[in-house]
Coordinates of N, CA and C in Angstrom, one line a residue:
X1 N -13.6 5.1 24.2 CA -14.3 5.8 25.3 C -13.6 5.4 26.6
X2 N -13.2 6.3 27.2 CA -13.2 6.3 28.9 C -14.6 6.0 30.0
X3 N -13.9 4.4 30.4 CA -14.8 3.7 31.0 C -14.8 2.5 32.4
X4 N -15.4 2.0 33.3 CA -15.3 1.1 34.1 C -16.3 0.0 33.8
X5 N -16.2 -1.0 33.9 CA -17.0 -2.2 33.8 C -17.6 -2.2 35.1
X6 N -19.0 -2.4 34.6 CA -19.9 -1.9 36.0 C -20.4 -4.1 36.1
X7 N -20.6 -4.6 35.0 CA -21.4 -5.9 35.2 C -20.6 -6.5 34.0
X8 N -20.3 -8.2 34.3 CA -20.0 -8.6 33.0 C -20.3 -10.2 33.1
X9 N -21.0 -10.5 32.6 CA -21.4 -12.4 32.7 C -21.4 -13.0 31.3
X10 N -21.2 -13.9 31.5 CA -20.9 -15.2 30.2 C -22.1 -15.1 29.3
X11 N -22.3 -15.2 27.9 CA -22.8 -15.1 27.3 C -22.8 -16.4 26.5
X12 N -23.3 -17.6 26.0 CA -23.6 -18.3 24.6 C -22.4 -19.1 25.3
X13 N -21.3 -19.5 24.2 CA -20.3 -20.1 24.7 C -18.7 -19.7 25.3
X14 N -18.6 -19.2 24.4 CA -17.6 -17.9 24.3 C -17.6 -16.5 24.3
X15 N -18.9 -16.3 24.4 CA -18.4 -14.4 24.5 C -19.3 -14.1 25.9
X16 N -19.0 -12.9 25.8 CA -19.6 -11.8 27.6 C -20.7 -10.7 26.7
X17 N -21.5 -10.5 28.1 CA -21.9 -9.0 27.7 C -21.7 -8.2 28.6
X18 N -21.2 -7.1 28.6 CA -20.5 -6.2 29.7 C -21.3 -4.9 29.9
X19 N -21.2 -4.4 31.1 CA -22.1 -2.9 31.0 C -20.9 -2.0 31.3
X20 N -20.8 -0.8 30.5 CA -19.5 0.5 30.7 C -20.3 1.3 31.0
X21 N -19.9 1.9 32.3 CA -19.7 3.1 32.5 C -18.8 4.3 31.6
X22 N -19.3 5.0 31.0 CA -18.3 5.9 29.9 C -18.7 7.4 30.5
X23 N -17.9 7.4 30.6 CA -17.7 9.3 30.4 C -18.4 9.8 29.4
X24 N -18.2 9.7 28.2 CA -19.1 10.2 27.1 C -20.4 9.9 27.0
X25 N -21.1 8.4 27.4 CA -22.2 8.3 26.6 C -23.3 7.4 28.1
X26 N -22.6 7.6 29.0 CA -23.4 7.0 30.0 C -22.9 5.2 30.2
X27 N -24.2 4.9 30.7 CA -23.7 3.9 30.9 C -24.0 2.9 29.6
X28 N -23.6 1.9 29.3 CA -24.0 1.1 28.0 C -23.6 -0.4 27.6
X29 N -24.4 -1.0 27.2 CA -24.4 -2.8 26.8 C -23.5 -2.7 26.0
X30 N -22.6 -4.1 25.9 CA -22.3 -3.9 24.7 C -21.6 -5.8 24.7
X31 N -21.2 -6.2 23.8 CA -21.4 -7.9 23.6 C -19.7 -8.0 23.1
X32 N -19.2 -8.8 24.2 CA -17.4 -8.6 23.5 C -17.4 -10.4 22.7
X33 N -17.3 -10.5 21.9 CA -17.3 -11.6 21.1 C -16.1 -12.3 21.2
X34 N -16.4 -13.9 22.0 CA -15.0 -14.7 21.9 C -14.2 -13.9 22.7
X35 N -14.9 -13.1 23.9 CA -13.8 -12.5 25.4 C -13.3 -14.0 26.2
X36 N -14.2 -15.1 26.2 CA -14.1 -16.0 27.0 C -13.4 -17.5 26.5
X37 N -12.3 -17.2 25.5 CA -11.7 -18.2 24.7 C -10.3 -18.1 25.7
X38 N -9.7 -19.1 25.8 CA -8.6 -18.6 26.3 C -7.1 -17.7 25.7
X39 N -7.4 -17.1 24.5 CA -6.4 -16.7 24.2 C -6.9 -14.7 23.3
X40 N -7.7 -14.8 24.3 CA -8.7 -13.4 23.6 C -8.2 -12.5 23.8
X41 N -8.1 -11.7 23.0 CA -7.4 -10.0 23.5 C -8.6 -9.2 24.4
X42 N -10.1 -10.0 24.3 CA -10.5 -9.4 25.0 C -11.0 -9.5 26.2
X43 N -10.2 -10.6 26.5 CA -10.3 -11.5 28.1 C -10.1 -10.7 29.3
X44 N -9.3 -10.2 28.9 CA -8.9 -9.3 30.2 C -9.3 -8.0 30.5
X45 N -9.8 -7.4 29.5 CA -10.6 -5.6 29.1 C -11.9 -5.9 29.9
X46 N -12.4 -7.3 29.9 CA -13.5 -7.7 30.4 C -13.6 -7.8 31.6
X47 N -12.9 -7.7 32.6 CA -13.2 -8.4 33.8 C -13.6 -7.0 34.6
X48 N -14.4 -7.5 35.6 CA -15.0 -6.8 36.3 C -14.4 -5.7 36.8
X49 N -14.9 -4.0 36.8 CA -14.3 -3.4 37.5 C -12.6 -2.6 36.9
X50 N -12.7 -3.5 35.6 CA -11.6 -2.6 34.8 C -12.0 -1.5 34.1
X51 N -10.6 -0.5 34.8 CA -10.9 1.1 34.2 C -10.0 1.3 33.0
X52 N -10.2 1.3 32.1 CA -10.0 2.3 30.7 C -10.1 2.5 29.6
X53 N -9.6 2.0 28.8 CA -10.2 2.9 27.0 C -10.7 1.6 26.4
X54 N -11.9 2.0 26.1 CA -12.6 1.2 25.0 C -13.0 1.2 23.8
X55 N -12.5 0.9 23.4 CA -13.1 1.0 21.4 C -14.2 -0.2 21.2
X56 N -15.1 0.7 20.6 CA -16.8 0.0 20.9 C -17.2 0.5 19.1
X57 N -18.1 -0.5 18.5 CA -18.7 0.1 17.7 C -19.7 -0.7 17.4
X58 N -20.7 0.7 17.2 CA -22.6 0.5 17.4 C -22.9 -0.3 16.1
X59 N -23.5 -1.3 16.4 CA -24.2 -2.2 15.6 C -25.7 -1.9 15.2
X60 N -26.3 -2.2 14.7 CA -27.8 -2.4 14.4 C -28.6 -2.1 15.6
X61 N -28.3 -3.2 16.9 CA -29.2 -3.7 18.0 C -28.4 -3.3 19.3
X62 N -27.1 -3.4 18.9 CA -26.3 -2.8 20.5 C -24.7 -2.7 20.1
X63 N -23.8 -2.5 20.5 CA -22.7 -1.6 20.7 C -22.0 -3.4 21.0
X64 N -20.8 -3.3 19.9 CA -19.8 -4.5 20.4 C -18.6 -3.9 20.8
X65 N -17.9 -4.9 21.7 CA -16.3 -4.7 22.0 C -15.6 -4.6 21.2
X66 N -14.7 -3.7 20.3 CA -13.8 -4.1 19.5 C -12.2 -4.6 20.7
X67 N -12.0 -3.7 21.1 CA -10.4 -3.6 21.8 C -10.4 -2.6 23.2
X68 N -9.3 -2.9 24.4 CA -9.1 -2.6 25.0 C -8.3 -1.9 25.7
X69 N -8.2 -0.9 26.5 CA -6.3 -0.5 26.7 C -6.3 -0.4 28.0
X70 N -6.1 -1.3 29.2 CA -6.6 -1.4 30.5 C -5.7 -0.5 31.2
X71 N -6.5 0.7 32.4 CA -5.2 1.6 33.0 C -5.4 1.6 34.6
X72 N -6.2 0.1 34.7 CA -6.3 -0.3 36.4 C -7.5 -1.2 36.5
X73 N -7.1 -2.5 37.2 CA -7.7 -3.5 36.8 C -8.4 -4.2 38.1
X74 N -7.7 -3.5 39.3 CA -7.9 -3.6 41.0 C -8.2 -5.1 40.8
X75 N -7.1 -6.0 40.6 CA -7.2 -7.3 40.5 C -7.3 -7.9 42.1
X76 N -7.0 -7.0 43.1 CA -6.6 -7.4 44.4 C -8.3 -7.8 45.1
X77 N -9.0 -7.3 44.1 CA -10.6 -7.4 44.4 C -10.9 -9.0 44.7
X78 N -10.2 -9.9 43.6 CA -10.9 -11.0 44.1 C -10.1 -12.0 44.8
X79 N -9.3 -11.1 45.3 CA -8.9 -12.2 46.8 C -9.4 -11.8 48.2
X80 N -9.8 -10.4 47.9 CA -11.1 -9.6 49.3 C -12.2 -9.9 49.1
X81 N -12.8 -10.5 50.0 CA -14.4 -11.0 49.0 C -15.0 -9.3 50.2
X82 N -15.2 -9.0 51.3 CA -15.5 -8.0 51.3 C -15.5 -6.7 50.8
X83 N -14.2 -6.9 50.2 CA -14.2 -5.4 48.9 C -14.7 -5.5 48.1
X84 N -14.9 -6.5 47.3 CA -15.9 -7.3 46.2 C -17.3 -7.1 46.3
X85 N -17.5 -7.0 48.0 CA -19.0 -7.3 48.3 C -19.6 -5.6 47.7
X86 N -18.6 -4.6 48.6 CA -19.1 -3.1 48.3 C -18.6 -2.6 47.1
X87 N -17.8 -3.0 46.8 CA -17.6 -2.2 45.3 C -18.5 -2.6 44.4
X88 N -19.2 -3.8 44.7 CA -20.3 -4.6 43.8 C -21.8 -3.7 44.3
X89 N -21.9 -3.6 45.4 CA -23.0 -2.5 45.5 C -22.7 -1.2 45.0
X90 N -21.4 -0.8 45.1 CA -21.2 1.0 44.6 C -21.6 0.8 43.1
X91 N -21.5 -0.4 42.7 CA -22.1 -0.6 41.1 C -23.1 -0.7 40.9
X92 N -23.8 -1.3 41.4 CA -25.1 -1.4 41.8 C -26.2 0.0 41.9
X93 N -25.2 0.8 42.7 CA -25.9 2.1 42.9 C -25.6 2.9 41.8
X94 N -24.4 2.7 41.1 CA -24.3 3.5 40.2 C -25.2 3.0 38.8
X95 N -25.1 1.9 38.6 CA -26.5 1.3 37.7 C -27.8 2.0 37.7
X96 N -27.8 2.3 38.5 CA -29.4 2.9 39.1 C -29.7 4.3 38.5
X97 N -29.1 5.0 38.6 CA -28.6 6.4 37.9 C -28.3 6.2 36.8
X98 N -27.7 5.8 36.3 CA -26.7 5.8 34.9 C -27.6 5.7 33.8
X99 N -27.7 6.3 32.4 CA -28.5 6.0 31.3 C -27.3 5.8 30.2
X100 N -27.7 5.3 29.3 CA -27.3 5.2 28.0 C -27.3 6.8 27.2
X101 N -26.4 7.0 26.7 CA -26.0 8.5 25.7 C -26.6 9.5 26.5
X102 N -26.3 9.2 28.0 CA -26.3 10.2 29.0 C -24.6 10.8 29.7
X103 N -24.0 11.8 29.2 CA -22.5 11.9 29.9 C -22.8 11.3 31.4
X104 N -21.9 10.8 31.8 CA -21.4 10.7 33.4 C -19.9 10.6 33.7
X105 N -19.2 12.4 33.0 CA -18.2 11.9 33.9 C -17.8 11.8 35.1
X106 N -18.9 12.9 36.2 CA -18.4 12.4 37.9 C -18.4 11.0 38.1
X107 N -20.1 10.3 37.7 CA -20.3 9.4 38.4 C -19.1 8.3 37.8
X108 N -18.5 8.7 37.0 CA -17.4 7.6 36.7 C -16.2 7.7 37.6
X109 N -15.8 9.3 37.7 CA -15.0 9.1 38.6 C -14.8 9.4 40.0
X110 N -16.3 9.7 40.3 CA -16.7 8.8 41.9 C -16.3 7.3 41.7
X111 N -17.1 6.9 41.0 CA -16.5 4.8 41.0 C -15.1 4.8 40.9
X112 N -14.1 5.3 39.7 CA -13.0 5.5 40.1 C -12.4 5.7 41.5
X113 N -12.4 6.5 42.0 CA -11.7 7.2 43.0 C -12.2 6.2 44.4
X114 N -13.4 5.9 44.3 CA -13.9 4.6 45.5 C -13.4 3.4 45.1
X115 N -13.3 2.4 44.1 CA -12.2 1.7 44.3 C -11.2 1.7 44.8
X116 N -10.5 2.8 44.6 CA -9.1 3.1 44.7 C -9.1 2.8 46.5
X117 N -10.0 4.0 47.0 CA -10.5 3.9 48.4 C -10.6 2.4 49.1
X118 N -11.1 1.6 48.5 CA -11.5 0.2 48.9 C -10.5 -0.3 49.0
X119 N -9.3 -0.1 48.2 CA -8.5 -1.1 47.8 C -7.6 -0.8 48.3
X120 N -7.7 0.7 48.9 CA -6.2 1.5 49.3 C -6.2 0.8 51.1
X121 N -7.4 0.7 51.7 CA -7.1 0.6 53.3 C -7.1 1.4 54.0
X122 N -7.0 2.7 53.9 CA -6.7 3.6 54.4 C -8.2 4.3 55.4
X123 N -9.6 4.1 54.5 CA -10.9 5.0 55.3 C -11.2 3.1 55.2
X124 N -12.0 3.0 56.5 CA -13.0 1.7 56.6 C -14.4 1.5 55.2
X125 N -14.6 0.5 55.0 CA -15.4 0.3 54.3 C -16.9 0.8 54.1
X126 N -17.0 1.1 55.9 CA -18.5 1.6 56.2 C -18.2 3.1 56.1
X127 N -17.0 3.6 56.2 CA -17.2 5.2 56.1 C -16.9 5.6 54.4
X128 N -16.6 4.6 53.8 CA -16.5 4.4 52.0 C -17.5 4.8 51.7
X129 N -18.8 3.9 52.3 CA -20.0 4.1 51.8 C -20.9 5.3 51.9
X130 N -20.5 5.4 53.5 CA -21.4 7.0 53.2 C -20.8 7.8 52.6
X131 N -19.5 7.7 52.4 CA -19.2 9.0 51.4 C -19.9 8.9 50.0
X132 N -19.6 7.4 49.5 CA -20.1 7.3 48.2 C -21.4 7.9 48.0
X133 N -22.3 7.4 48.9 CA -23.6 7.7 48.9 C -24.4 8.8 48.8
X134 N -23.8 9.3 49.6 CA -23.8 11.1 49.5 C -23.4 12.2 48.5
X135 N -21.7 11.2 47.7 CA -21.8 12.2 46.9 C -22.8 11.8 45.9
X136 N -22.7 10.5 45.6 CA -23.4 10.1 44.3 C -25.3 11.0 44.5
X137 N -25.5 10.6 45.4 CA -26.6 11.8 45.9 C -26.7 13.1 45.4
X138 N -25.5 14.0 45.9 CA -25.5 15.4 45.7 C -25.5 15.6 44.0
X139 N -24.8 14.4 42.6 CA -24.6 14.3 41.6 C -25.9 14.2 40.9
X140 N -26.9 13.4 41.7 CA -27.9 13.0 41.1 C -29.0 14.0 41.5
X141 N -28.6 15.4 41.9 CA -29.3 16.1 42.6 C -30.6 16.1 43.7
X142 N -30.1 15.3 44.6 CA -30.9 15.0 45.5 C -29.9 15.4 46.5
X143 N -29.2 16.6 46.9 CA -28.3 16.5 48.0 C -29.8 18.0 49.1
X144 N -29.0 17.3 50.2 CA -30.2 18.0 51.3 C -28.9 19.4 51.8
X145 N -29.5 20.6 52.1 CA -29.2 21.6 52.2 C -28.7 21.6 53.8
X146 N -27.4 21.3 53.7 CA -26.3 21.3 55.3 C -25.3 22.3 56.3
X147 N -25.9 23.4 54.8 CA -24.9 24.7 55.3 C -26.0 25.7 56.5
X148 N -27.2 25.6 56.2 CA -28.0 26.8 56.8 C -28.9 26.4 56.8
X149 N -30.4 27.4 58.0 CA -31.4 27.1 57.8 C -32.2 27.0 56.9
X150 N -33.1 26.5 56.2 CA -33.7 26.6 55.0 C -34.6 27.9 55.2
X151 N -35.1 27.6 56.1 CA -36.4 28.8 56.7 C -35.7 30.1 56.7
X152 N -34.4 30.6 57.4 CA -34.1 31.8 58.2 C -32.6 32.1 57.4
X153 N -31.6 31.2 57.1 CA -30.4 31.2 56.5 C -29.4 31.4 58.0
X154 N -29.6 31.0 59.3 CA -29.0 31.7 60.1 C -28.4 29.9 59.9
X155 N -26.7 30.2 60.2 CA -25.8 29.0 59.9 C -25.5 28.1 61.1
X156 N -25.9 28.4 62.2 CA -25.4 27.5 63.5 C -26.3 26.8 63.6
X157 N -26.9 25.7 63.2 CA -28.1 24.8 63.2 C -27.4 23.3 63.0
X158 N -27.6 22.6 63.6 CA -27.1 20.8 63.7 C -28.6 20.1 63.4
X159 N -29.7 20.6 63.2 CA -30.8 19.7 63.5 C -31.5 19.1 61.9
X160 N -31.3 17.9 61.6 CA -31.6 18.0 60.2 C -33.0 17.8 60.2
X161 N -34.4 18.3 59.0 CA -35.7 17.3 59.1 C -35.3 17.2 57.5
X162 N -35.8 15.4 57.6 CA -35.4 15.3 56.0 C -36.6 15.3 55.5
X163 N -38.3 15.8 56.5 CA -39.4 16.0 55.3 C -38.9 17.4 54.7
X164 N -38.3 18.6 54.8 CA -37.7 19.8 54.9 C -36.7 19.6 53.8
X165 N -35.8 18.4 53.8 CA -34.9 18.7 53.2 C -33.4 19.5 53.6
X166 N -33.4 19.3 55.0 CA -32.1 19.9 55.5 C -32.1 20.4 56.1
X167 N -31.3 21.2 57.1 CA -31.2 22.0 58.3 C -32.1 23.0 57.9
X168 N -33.1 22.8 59.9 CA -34.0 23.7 60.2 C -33.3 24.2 61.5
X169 N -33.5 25.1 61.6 CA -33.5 25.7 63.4 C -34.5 25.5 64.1
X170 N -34.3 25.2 65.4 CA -35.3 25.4 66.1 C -36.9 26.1 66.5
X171 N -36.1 27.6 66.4 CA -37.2 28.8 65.7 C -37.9 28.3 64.8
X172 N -37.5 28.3 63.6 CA -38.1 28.0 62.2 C -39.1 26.7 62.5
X173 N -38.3 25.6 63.1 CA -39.5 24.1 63.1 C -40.7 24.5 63.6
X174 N -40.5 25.5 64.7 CA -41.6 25.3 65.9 C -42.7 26.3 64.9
X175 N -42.6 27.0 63.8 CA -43.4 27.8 63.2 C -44.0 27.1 61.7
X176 N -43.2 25.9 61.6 CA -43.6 25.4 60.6 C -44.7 24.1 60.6
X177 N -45.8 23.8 60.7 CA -46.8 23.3 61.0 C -46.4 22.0 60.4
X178 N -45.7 21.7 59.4 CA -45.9 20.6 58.8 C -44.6 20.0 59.7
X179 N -43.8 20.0 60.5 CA -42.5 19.8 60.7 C -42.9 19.7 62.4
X180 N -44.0 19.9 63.0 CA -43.9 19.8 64.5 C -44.0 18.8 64.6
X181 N -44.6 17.2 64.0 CA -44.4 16.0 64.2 C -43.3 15.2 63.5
X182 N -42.8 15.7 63.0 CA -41.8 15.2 62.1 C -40.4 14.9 63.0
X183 N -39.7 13.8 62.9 CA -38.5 13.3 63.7 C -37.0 14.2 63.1
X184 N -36.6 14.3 64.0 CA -35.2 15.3 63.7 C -34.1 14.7 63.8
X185 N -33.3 15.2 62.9 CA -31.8 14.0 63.1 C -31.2 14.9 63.9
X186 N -30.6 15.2 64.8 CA -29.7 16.0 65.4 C -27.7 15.7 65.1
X187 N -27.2 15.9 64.8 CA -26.3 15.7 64.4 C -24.8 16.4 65.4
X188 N -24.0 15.5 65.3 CA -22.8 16.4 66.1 C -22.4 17.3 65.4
X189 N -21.0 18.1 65.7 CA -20.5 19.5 65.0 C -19.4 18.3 64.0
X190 N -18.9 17.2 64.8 CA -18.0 17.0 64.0 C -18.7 16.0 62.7
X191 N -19.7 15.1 63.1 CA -20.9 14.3 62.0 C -21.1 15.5 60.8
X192 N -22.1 16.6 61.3 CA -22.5 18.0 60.4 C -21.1 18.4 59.1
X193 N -19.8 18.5 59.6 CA -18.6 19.1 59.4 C -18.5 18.2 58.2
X194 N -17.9 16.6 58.6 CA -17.6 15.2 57.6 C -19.0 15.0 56.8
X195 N -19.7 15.7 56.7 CA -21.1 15.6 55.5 C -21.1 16.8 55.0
X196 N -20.3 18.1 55.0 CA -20.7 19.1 54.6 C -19.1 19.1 54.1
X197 N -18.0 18.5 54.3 CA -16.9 17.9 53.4 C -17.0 17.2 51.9
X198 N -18.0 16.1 52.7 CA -18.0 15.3 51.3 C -18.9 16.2 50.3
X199 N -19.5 17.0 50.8 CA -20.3 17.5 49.5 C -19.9 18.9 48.9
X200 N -18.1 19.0 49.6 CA -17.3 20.4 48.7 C -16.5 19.8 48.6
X201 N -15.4 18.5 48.7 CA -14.6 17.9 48.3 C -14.6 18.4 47.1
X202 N -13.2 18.4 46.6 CA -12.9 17.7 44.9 C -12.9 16.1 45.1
X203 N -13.0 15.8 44.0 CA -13.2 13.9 43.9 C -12.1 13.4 44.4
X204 N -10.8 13.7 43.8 CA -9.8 13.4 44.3 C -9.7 13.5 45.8
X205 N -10.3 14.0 46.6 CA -9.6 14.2 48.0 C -10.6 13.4 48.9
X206 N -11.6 13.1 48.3 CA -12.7 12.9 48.9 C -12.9 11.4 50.1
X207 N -11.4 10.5 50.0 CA -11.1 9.7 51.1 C -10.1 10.2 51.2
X208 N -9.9 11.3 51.7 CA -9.0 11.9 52.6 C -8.7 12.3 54.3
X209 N -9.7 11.2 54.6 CA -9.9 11.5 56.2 C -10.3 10.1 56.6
X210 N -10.4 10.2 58.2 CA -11.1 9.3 58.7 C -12.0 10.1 60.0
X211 N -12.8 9.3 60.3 CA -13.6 9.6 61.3 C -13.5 8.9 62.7
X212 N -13.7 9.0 64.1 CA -14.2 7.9 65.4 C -15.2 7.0 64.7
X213 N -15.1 6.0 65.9 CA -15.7 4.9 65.6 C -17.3 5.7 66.1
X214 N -17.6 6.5 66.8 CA -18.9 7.3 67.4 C -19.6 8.5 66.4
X215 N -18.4 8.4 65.5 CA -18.8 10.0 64.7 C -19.2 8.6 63.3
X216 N -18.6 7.4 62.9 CA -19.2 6.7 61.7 C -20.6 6.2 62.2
X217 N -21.4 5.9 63.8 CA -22.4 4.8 63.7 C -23.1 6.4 63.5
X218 N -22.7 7.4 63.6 CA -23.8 8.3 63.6 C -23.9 8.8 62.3
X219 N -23.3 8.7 61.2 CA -23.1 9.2 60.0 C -24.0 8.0 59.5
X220 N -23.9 7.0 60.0 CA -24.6 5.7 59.2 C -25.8 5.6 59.5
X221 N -26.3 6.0 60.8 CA -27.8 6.0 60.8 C -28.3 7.3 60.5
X222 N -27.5 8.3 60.2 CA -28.3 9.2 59.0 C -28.1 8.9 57.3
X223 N -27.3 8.6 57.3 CA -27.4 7.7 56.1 C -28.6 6.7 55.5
X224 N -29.0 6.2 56.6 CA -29.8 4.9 56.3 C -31.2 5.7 56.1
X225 N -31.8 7.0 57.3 CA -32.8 7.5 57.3 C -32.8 8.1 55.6
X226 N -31.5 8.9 55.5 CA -31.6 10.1 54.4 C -32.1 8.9 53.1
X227 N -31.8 7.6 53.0 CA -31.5 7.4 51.7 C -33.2 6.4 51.7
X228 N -33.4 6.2 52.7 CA -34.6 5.7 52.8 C -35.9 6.6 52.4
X229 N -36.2 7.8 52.8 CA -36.6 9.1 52.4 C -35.9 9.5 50.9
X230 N -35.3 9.4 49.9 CA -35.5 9.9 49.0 C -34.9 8.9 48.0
X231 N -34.6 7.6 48.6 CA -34.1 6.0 47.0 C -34.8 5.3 47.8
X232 N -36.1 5.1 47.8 CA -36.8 3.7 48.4 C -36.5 2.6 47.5
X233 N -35.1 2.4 47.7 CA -35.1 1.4 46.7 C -34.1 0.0 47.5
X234 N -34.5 -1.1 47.9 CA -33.5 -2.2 48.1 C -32.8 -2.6 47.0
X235 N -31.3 -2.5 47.1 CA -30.6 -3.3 46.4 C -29.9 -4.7 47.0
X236 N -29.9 -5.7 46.0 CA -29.8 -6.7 46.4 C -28.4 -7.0 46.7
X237 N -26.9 -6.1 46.7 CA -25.9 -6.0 46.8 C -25.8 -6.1 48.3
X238 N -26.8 -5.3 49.0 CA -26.6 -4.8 50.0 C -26.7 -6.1 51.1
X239 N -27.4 -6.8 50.9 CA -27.6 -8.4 51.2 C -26.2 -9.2 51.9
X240 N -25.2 -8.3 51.0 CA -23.6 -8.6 51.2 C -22.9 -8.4 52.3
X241 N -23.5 -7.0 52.4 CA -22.6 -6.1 53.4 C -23.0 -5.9 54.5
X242 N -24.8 -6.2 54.5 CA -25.6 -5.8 56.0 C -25.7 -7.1 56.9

């Protein structure tokens, strides 16, 4: 299976249990036996955050490690302890979604492709995330409607309401009863633009830009509203980075 190690801790004396993200079957447990001897062939398949082929076979109670074929190991992770910190939440987030003998191959290779991001230097760490976040969003089908009004379809609108679910116009709010108290994100043309990117990107391209330091605090505090409104969820990753 085509896979990334999302979690892996010590087990008994000698062995790990590890969570993979797979392309084929979701995400999944599985118990590498004697990974933590020092001369294991499966020492190294194990470590956190390594992407590639796994040969796994289903037991009775859960899925063991047979063998490994590593094709990127982003070892550079644990001398960054801040890249460590967010790539440990992008896992975290992806945990959350992920099921067992559920396919995931985007969300695998969103996690692919944001490592790479993390590790490359190139977009800041805080504009990593809201891409991640958003795409992994639009994957998990919760993405909010950025191109047009919901109400009217007329396209020049910057004003988001997230009880709505995405751009309203002006017109449309003032007619809509449930939306006259409701707080509006207003957004710039270039903010609107870098959120309506990440959600037509190919995966591949998807750190392919950067943003002002004025266009990321604004992307981040709709970020924080959007994801608060539809993942009330704290992760404890996040503890790291905030």
């Amino acid at each position: 299976m085509t896979g990334m190690i999302l979690q892996s801790s010590p087990l008994k004396e000698y062995d790990r249990r590890v969570e993979i993200l797979t392309k084929e079957r979701g995400r999944i447990s599985a118990f590498a036996q004697g990974a933590r001897r020092p001369n294991s062939a499966l020492s190294a398949c194990t470590i956190l955050f390594t992407f590639g082929q796994f040969q796994l076979y289903e037991g009775r109670d859960a899925y063991h490690l047979q063998s490994g074929t590593i094709q990127n190991q982003f070892e550079e992770l644990a001398a960054d302890y801040d890249a460590l910190c967010y790539c440990s939440y992008f896992a975290e987030f992806t945990r959350h979604f992920t099921r067992e003998n559920m396919e995931a191959p985007e969300e695998l290779l969103l996690m692919y492709v944001t490592a790479r991001a993390v590790m490359g230097g190139k977009v800041s760490f805080e504009l990593v995330r809201v891409i991640f976040e958003m795409r992994m969003m639009m994957i998990q089908g919760e993405m909010l409607e950025l191109f047009e009004c919901l109400q009217c379809g007329e396209n020049d609108v910057n004003t988001v309401y997230l009880q709505a679910g995405g751009l309203v116009c002006e017109k449309c709010a003032k007619k809509e009863e449930t939306l006259r108290d409701a707080y509006p994100i207003v957004l710039s043309g270039d903010a609107l633009y870098t959120l309506q990117y990440i959600l037509t990107s190919e995966l591949n391209r998807l750190y392919a830009f950067t943003v002002s330091e004025e266009v990321q605090k604004e992307l981040t505090h709709f970020m924080k509203r959007y994801l608060g409104r539809y993942l009330p969820v704290r992760f404890k990753t996040l503890d790291f980075i905030e």
